[in-house]
Amino acid sequence: MQNEERVAKGRQLVERMFGDGILNYLEGKAGSEGFGSQGARLALRDIFGGVWVDDTLSPRERSIATLSMLIALRAEGEIQNHVRGAVNNGLSAKEIEALILHSAYYCGFPASGVALQAAETVLTEMGKLNNAE
């Protein structure tokens, strides 16, 4: 696949998973020569336009794997981004919570605590949680 095709596929995937805000941010960075521009190009071309579009794993499976790694890293901002992506890839709030609780035993309770807070913020914003939950 040519670079242009990969970038186009990466853009489509980012828009579907994360929405226009993140896509516009990445495109703006990728189109510049400023700080972070190479990382944005890498994300659009290689991460989303290469790894994520490979159909060996489904987007749902990739979301589970990605969230697991981000939880282990305590990468709060990226957890928030990928919770949004996971919902758009078919995971329910209950499944995301179960994944985070499962991680407590493998990544440690502090890591799962960070992830629970990050996920709750995004799931609330997305209307996936109600006040009783």
PDB file of C-alpha atoms in Angstrom:
ATOM      1  CA  MET A   1       0.000   0.000   0.000  1.00  0.00           C
ATOM      2  CA  GLN A   2       1.337   3.437  -0.949  1.00  0.00           C
ATOM      3  CA  ASN A   3       1.880   6.126   1.694  1.00  0.00           C
ATOM      4  CA  GLU A   4      -1.045   8.203   0.371  1.00  0.00           C
ATOM      5  CA  GLU A   5      -3.409   5.226   0.702  1.00  0.00           C
ATOM      6  CA  ARG A   6      -2.148   4.491   4.193  1.00  0.00           C
ATOM      7  CA  VAL A   7      -2.645   8.089   5.291  1.00  0.00           C
ATOM      8  CA  ALA A   8      -6.171   8.131   3.795  1.00  0.00           C
ATOM      9  CA  LYS A   9      -7.079   4.890   5.589  1.00  0.00           C
ATOM     10  CA  GLY A  10      -5.508   6.186   8.788  1.00  0.00           C
ATOM     11  CA  ARG A  11      -7.538   9.405   8.569  1.00  0.00           C
ATOM     12  CA  GLN A  12     -10.771   7.449   8.068  1.00  0.00           C
ATOM     13  CA  LEU A  13     -10.037   5.233  11.049  1.00  0.00           C
ATOM     14  CA  VAL A  14      -9.079   8.133  13.333  1.00  0.00           C
ATOM     15  CA  GLU A  15     -12.257   9.995  12.389  1.00  0.00           C
ATOM     16  CA  ARG A  16     -14.439   6.935  13.039  1.00  0.00           C
ATOM     17  CA  MET A  17     -12.793   6.076  16.351  1.00  0.00           C
ATOM     18  CA  PHE A  18     -12.045   9.486  17.837  1.00  0.00           C
ATOM     19  CA  GLY A  19     -14.008  12.067  15.858  1.00  0.00           C
ATOM     20  CA  ASP A  20     -13.148  15.237  14.004  1.00  0.00           C
ATOM     21  CA  GLY A  21     -11.344  16.926  16.899  1.00  0.00           C
ATOM     22  CA  ILE A  22      -8.455  14.489  17.091  1.00  0.00           C
ATOM     23  CA  LEU A  23      -8.378  14.046  13.315  1.00  0.00           C
ATOM     24  CA  ASN A  24      -8.148  17.814  12.781  1.00  0.00           C
ATOM     25  CA  TYR A  25      -5.425  18.044  15.426  1.00  0.00           C
ATOM     26  CA  LEU A  26      -3.367  15.267  13.800  1.00  0.00           C
ATOM     27  CA  GLU A  27      -3.864  16.625  10.294  1.00  0.00           C
ATOM     28  CA  GLY A  28      -2.858  20.108  11.415  1.00  0.00           C
ATOM     29  CA  LYS A  29       0.290  18.802  13.073  1.00  0.00           C
ATOM     30  CA  ALA A  30       1.100  16.439  10.180  1.00  0.00           C
ATOM     31  CA  GLY A  31       0.781  19.283   7.681  1.00  0.00           C
ATOM     32  CA  SER A  32       3.301  21.435   9.497  1.00  0.00           C
ATOM     33  CA  GLU A  33       6.997  21.211  10.166  1.00  0.00           C
ATOM     34  CA  GLY A  34       6.628  22.241  13.793  1.00  0.00           C
ATOM     35  CA  PHE A  35       7.060  20.367  17.027  1.00  0.00           C
ATOM     36  CA  GLY A  36       5.151  17.071  16.946  1.00  0.00           C
ATOM     37  CA  SER A  37       4.644  17.031  13.179  1.00  0.00           C
ATOM     38  CA  GLN A  38       6.623  13.828  12.625  1.00  0.00           C
ATOM     39  CA  GLY A  39       4.689  12.050  15.386  1.00  0.00           C
ATOM     40  CA  ALA A  40       1.377  13.063  13.812  1.00  0.00           C
ATOM     41  CA  ARG A  41       2.514  11.793  10.399  1.00  0.00           C
ATOM     42  CA  LEU A  42       3.641   8.541  12.000  1.00  0.00           C
ATOM     43  CA  ALA A  43       0.267   8.148  13.729  1.00  0.00           C
ATOM     44  CA  LEU A  44      -1.744   8.719  10.561  1.00  0.00           C
ATOM     45  CA  ARG A  45       0.467   6.713   8.195  1.00  0.00           C
ATOM     46  CA  ASP A  46       1.914   3.888  10.269  1.00  0.00           C
ATOM     47  CA  ILE A  47      -0.115   3.410  13.435  1.00  0.00           C
ATOM     48  CA  PHE A  48      -3.644   3.977  12.138  1.00  0.00           C
ATOM     49  CA  GLY A  49      -2.961   3.614   8.395  1.00  0.00           C
ATOM     50  CA  GLY A  50      -0.813   0.506   8.858  1.00  0.00           C
ATOM     51  CA  VAL A  51      -1.203  -1.413  12.100  1.00  0.00           C
ATOM     52  CA  TRP A  52      -4.830  -0.547  12.905  1.00  0.00           C
ATOM     53  CA  VAL A  53      -6.187  -1.259   9.402  1.00  0.00           C
ATOM     54  CA  ASP A  54      -4.619  -4.719   9.255  1.00  0.00           C
ATOM     55  CA  ASP A  55      -7.547  -7.132   9.546  1.00  0.00           C
ATOM     56  CA  THR A  56      -5.705  -9.882  11.460  1.00  0.00           C
ATOM     57  CA  LEU A  57      -7.228  -8.436  14.637  1.00  0.00           C
ATOM     58  CA  SER A  58     -10.599  -6.720  14.666  1.00  0.00           C
ATOM     59  CA  PRO A  59     -10.812  -3.063  15.745  1.00  0.00           C
ATOM     60  CA  ARG A  60     -12.563  -4.309  18.903  1.00  0.00           C
ATOM     61  CA  GLU A  61      -9.673  -6.664  19.698  1.00  0.00           C
ATOM     62  CA  ARG A  62      -7.146  -3.914  18.988  1.00  0.00           C
ATOM     63  CA  SER A  63      -9.002  -1.596  21.369  1.00  0.00           C
ATOM     64  CA  ILE A  64      -8.816  -4.205  24.134  1.00  0.00           C
ATOM     65  CA  ALA A  65      -5.098  -4.738  23.540  1.00  0.00           C
ATOM     66  CA  THR A  66      -4.362  -1.014  23.304  1.00  0.00           C
ATOM     67  CA  LEU A  67      -6.309  -0.131  26.437  1.00  0.00           C
ATOM     68  CA  SER A  68      -4.507  -2.910  28.305  1.00  0.00           C
ATOM     69  CA  MET A  69      -1.116  -1.510  27.368  1.00  0.00           C
ATOM     70  CA  LEU A  70      -2.127   2.064  28.136  1.00  0.00           C
ATOM     71  CA  ILE A  71      -3.437   1.017  31.552  1.00  0.00           C
ATOM     72  CA  ALA A  72      -0.091  -0.628  32.311  1.00  0.00           C
ATOM     73  CA  LEU A  73       1.656   2.600  31.315  1.00  0.00           C
ATOM     74  CA  ARG A  74      -0.785   4.766  33.317  1.00  0.00           C
ATOM     75  CA  ALA A  75      -1.132   6.890  30.183  1.00  0.00           C
ATOM     76  CA  GLU A  76      -4.213   8.790  31.353  1.00  0.00           C
ATOM     77  CA  GLY A  77      -4.693  11.043  28.315  1.00  0.00           C
ATOM     78  CA  GLU A  78      -4.292   8.193  25.878  1.00  0.00           C
ATOM     79  CA  ILE A  79      -6.578   5.996  27.992  1.00  0.00           C
ATOM     80  CA  GLN A  80      -9.245   8.673  27.581  1.00  0.00           C
ATOM     81  CA  ASN A  81      -8.716   8.804  23.824  1.00  0.00           C
ATOM     82  CA  HIS A  82      -8.807   5.040  23.486  1.00  0.00           C
ATOM     83  CA  VAL A  83     -11.856   4.587  25.730  1.00  0.00           C
ATOM     84  CA  ARG A  84     -13.667   6.770  23.197  1.00  0.00           C
ATOM     85  CA  GLY A  85     -12.217   4.654  20.390  1.00  0.00           C
ATOM     86  CA  ALA A  86     -13.135   1.429  22.188  1.00  0.00           C
ATOM     87  CA  VAL A  87     -16.761   2.513  22.522  1.00  0.00           C
ATOM     88  CA  ASN A  88     -16.788   3.355  18.813  1.00  0.00           C
ATOM     89  CA  ASN A  89     -15.279  -0.086  18.162  1.00  0.00           C
ATOM     90  CA  GLY A  90     -18.134  -1.806  20.010  1.00  0.00           C
ATOM     91  CA  LEU A  91     -17.046  -2.129  23.646  1.00  0.00           C
ATOM     92  CA  SER A  92     -19.617  -1.336  26.287  1.00  0.00           C
ATOM     93  CA  ALA A  93     -18.956   0.645  29.453  1.00  0.00           C
ATOM     94  CA  LYS A  94     -19.363  -2.594  31.410  1.00  0.00           C
ATOM     95  CA  GLU A  95     -16.728  -4.357  29.280  1.00  0.00           C
ATOM     96  CA  ILE A  96     -14.311  -1.444  29.653  1.00  0.00           C
ATOM     97  CA  GLU A  97     -14.803  -1.471  33.415  1.00  0.00           C
ATOM     98  CA  ALA A  98     -14.210  -5.254  33.513  1.00  0.00           C
ATOM     99  CA  LEU A  99     -11.012  -4.822  31.486  1.00  0.00           C
ATOM    100  CA  ILE A 100      -9.771  -2.138  33.868  1.00  0.00           C
ATOM    101  CA  LEU A 101     -10.581  -4.219  36.959  1.00  0.00           C
ATOM    102  CA  HIS A 102      -8.855  -7.222  35.371  1.00  0.00           C
ATOM    103  CA  SER A 103      -5.777  -5.031  34.911  1.00  0.00           C
ATOM    104  CA  ALA A 104      -5.598  -4.352  38.654  1.00  0.00           C
ATOM    105  CA  TYR A 105      -4.180  -7.848  39.159  1.00  0.00           C
ATOM    106  CA  TYR A 106      -1.606  -7.592  36.393  1.00  0.00           C
ATOM    107  CA  CYS A 107      -0.694  -3.896  36.351  1.00  0.00           C
ATOM    108  CA  GLY A 108      -1.398  -2.947  39.944  1.00  0.00           C
ATOM    109  CA  PHE A 109      -4.257  -1.194  41.645  1.00  0.00           C
ATOM    110  CA  PRO A 110      -2.812   2.318  41.185  1.00  0.00           C
ATOM    111  CA  ALA A 111      -2.730   1.811  37.396  1.00  0.00           C
ATOM    112  CA  SER A 112      -6.304   0.550  37.356  1.00  0.00           C
ATOM    113  CA  GLY A 113      -7.368   3.486  39.547  1.00  0.00           C
ATOM    114  CA  VAL A 114      -5.967   5.971  37.043  1.00  0.00           C
ATOM    115  CA  ALA A 115      -7.728   4.092  34.239  1.00  0.00           C
ATOM    116  CA  LEU A 116     -11.069   3.969  36.070  1.00  0.00           C
ATOM    117  CA  GLN A 117     -11.024   7.732  36.589  1.00  0.00           C
ATOM    118  CA  ALA A 118     -10.010   8.408  32.988  1.00  0.00           C
ATOM    119  CA  ALA A 119     -12.638   6.032  31.615  1.00  0.00           C
ATOM    120  CA  GLU A 120     -15.397   7.410  33.832  1.00  0.00           C
ATOM    121  CA  THR A 121     -14.698  10.931  32.576  1.00  0.00           C
ATOM    122  CA  VAL A 122     -14.980   9.911  28.927  1.00  0.00           C
ATOM    123  CA  LEU A 123     -17.905   7.519  29.354  1.00  0.00           C
ATOM    124  CA  THR A 124     -19.822  10.236  31.193  1.00  0.00           C
ATOM    125  CA  GLU A 125     -19.056  12.762  28.437  1.00  0.00           C
ATOM    126  CA  MET A 126     -20.268  10.225  25.859  1.00  0.00           C
ATOM    127  CA  GLY A 127     -23.494   9.602  27.765  1.00  0.00           C
ATOM    128  CA  LYS A 128     -22.599   5.962  28.367  1.00  0.00           C
ATOM    129  CA  LEU A 129     -22.977   6.218  32.151  1.00  0.00           C
ATOM    130  CA  ASN A 130     -25.902   7.507  34.149  1.00  0.00           C
ATOM    131  CA  ASN A 131     -25.802   8.994  37.633  1.00  0.00           C
ATOM    132  CA  ALA A 132     -26.849   5.693  39.233  1.00  0.00           C
ATOM    133  CA  GLU A 133     -23.768   3.858  37.924  1.00  0.00           C
TER     134      GLU A 133
END
